[in-house]
Short mmCIF file of C-alpha atoms in Angstrom, two decimals:
data_model
loop_
_atom_site.label_atom_id
_atom_site.label_comp_id
_atom_site.label_asym_id
_atom_site.label_seq_id
_atom_site.Cartn_x
_atom_site.Cartn_y
_atom_site.Cartn_z
CA UNK A 41 -83.24 43.68 0.79
CA UNK A 42 -80.36 44.67 -1.52
CA UNK A 43 -77.88 42.96 0.83
CA UNK A 44 -79.83 39.70 0.70
CA UNK A 45 -80.06 39.86 -3.10
CA UNK A 46 -76.28 40.33 -3.27
CA UNK A 47 -75.89 37.06 -1.37
CA UNK A 48 -77.82 35.34 -4.17
CA UNK A 49 -75.73 36.78 -6.99
CA UNK A 50 -72.89 34.54 -8.20
CA UNK A 51 -69.57 35.96 -9.36
CA UNK A 52 -69.90 34.02 -12.64
CA UNK A 53 -72.80 32.57 -14.64
CA UNK A 54 -72.02 29.55 -16.84
CA UNK A 55 -74.11 27.08 -18.84
CA UNK A 56 -72.25 24.08 -17.40
CA UNK A 57 -69.04 23.07 -15.67
CA UNK A 58 -67.54 22.59 -19.13
CA UNK A 59 -67.57 26.38 -19.67
CA UNK A 60 -65.62 27.08 -16.47
CA UNK A 61 -61.98 28.07 -16.99
CA UNK A 62 -60.41 26.00 -14.23
CA UNK A 63 -56.88 26.87 -15.40
CA UNK A 64 -57.66 30.55 -14.87
CA UNK A 65 -59.12 29.88 -11.42
CA UNK A 66 -56.05 27.86 -10.41
CA UNK A 67 -53.73 30.59 -11.74
CA UNK A 68 -55.65 33.12 -9.61
CA UNK A 69 -54.85 31.07 -6.50
CA UNK A 70 -58.05 29.10 -5.90
CA UNK A 71 -57.18 25.86 -4.10
CA UNK A 72 -60.51 24.41 -2.93
CA UNK A 73 -63.35 23.58 -5.32
CA UNK A 74 -66.73 22.68 -3.87
CA UNK A 75 -69.17 21.18 -6.35
CA UNK A 76 -72.84 20.48 -5.88
CA UNK A 77 -73.69 17.00 -7.17
CA UNK A 78 -77.29 16.63 -8.38
CA UNK A 79 -78.01 18.71 -11.48
CA UNK A 80 -74.57 20.33 -11.38
CA UNK A 81 -72.38 17.33 -12.24
CA UNK A 82 -75.05 14.76 -13.14
CA UNK A 83 -78.84 14.60 -13.45
CA UNK A 84 -80.76 14.11 -10.20
CA UNK A 85 -80.51 10.55 -8.79
CA UNK A 86 -77.77 9.46 -11.20
CA UNK A 87 -74.92 7.51 -9.61
CA UNK A 88 -72.58 7.03 -12.54
CA UNK A 89 -70.55 10.13 -13.33
CA UNK A 90 -69.86 10.68 -17.05
CA UNK A 91 -66.23 10.27 -18.05
CA UNK A 92 -65.86 13.93 -19.12
CA UNK A 93 -67.05 15.08 -15.66
CA UNK A 94 -64.85 12.56 -13.89
CA UNK A 95 -61.87 13.79 -15.92
CA UNK A 96 -62.40 17.39 -14.73
CA UNK A 97 -62.67 16.30 -11.09
CA UNK A 98 -59.65 14.03 -11.37
CA UNK A 99 -57.53 16.74 -13.01
CA UNK A 100 -58.50 19.29 -10.37
CA UNK A 101 -57.93 16.79 -7.54
CA UNK A 102 -54.31 16.52 -8.58
CA UNK A 103 -53.82 20.26 -8.07
CA UNK A 104 -56.41 21.35 -5.51
CA UNK A 105 -58.82 20.04 -2.90
CA UNK A 106 -62.10 18.93 -4.47
CA UNK A 107 -65.23 18.40 -2.40
CA UNK A 108 -68.66 17.29 -3.53
CA UNK A 109 -71.28 18.79 -1.21
CA UNK A 110 -74.78 17.49 -1.84
CA UNK A 111 -78.01 18.12 0.01
CA UNK A 112 -79.16 14.74 -1.32
CA UNK A 113 -79.29 11.40 0.44
CA UNK A 114 -76.15 9.32 0.65
CA UNK A 115 -75.50 7.07 -2.33
CA UNK A 116 -72.54 5.37 -3.90
CA UNK A 117 -71.08 7.30 -6.79
CA UNK A 118 -69.30 5.57 -9.62
CA UNK A 119 -66.41 7.43 -11.21
CA UNK A 120 -65.35 10.02 -8.62
CA UNK A 121 -62.39 9.99 -6.30
CA UNK A 122 -62.77 12.93 -3.94
CA UNK A 123 -64.31 13.86 -0.60
CA UNK A 124 -68.12 13.71 -0.67
CA UNK A 125 -70.44 15.22 1.92
CA UNK A 126 -74.04 14.02 1.78
CA UNK A 127 -76.96 15.85 3.38
CA UNK A 128 -74.74 18.92 3.47
CA UNK A 129 -77.71 21.15 4.36
CA UNK A 130 -76.63 24.05 2.19
CA UNK A 131 -76.91 26.98 2.67
CA UNK A 132 -76.20 26.28 6.37
CA UNK A 133 -73.78 23.37 5.83
CA UNK A 134 -72.36 22.83 9.31
CA UNK A 135 -70.55 19.63 8.18
CA UNK A 136 -69.00 21.45 5.25
CA UNK A 137 -67.85 24.38 7.41
CA UNK A 138 -66.19 21.91 9.80
CA UNK A 139 -64.35 20.19 6.95
CA UNK A 140 -63.17 23.54 5.60
CA UNK A 141 -61.82 24.47 9.04
CA UNK A 142 -59.84 21.20 9.04
CA UNK A 143 -58.41 21.98 5.59
CA UNK A 144 -57.44 25.40 6.97
CA UNK A 145 -57.53 27.47 3.81
CA UNK A 146 -58.27 31.15 3.28
CA UNK A 147 -61.84 31.86 2.19
CA UNK A 148 -60.58 33.76 -0.84
CA UNK A 149 -59.11 30.50 -2.15
CA UNK A 150 -62.44 28.61 -2.26
CA UNK A 151 -64.82 28.27 -5.22
CA UNK A 152 -68.39 26.97 -4.92
CA UNK A 153 -70.01 25.65 -8.11
CA UNK A 154 -73.68 24.77 -8.22
CA UNK A 155 -76.99 25.02 -10.03
CA UNK A 156 -79.09 26.74 -7.34
CA UNK A 157 -78.90 30.28 -6.04
CA UNK A 158 -80.76 29.59 -2.78
CA UNK A 159 -78.47 26.75 -1.72
CA UNK A 160 -75.11 26.71 -3.50
CA UNK A 161 -74.65 30.40 -4.31
CA UNK A 162 -76.18 31.67 -1.07
CA UNK A 163 -73.95 29.32 0.96
CA UNK A 164 -70.81 30.32 -0.95
CA UNK A 165 -71.46 34.04 -0.78
CA UNK A 166 -72.37 33.91 2.92
CA UNK A 167 -69.03 32.24 3.58
CA UNK A 168 -67.12 34.77 1.45
CA UNK A 169 -66.22 32.27 -1.28
CA UNK A 170 -66.11 32.78 -5.05
CA UNK A 171 -69.35 31.45 -6.55
CA UNK A 172 -70.21 30.10 -9.99
CA UNK A 173 -73.80 29.34 -10.98
CA UNK A 174 -74.35 26.75 -13.71
CA UNK A 175 -77.59 25.78 -15.42
CA UNK A 176 -79.19 22.54 -14.15
CA UNK A 177 -78.10 19.44 -16.07
CA UNK A 178 -81.67 18.11 -16.11
CA UNK A 179 -85.24 19.27 -15.50
CA UNK A 180 -85.91 16.23 -13.26
CA UNK A 181 -85.59 17.32 -9.63
CA UNK A 182 -86.58 16.73 -6.04
CA UNK A 183 -89.95 18.39 -5.25
CA UNK A 184 -88.35 20.81 -2.78
CA UNK A 185 -85.91 21.94 -5.45
CA UNK A 186 -88.82 22.64 -7.80
CA UNK A 187 -90.21 25.08 -5.24
CA UNK A 188 -86.84 26.83 -4.99
CA UNK A 189 -86.72 27.05 -8.80
CA UNK A 190 -90.01 29.00 -8.75
CA UNK A 191 -88.49 31.43 -6.27
CA UNK A 192 -85.35 31.66 -8.43
CA UNK A 193 -87.45 32.76 -11.40
CA UNK A 194 -88.86 35.59 -9.33
CA UNK A 195 -85.47 36.74 -8.01
CA UNK A 196 -83.31 36.27 -11.13
CA UNK A 197 -84.34 39.52 -12.88
CA UNK A 198 -83.20 41.46 -9.80
CA UNK A 199 -79.75 39.84 -9.52
CA UNK A 200 -78.69 39.37 -13.15
#
């Protein structure tokens, strides 16, 4: 049980992507940044990315590989210029694993940033990546995510 709980524990806890020190991560050698989309970068079902989020992604894209990996349905996103994988199926993420093999980078150079421990953090830790958990941008969510949030509340006291 302890081993499973360790797979749910992120390396860092942040309120939002705006609290993440990307300069520090880059200086420590991280070269691939995988972001969840819904409720990590924007509220659920939102297509237009706020300028301040777009600026972070754009800045990182100039110095590292940036990938958006969403379990959500495919939609057009306004304001992002990076690789996007829809229906990523995290934590299993076969499509994402294949893309990472093509990029051919060491697993200790990859950061996964997301709002859910059972999808984003679990996926990242299973793969041996550095994981950062952020708080959800909005309370509006897919019904399946709401179920996972209930489970998160049960598990969080054991992994914090």
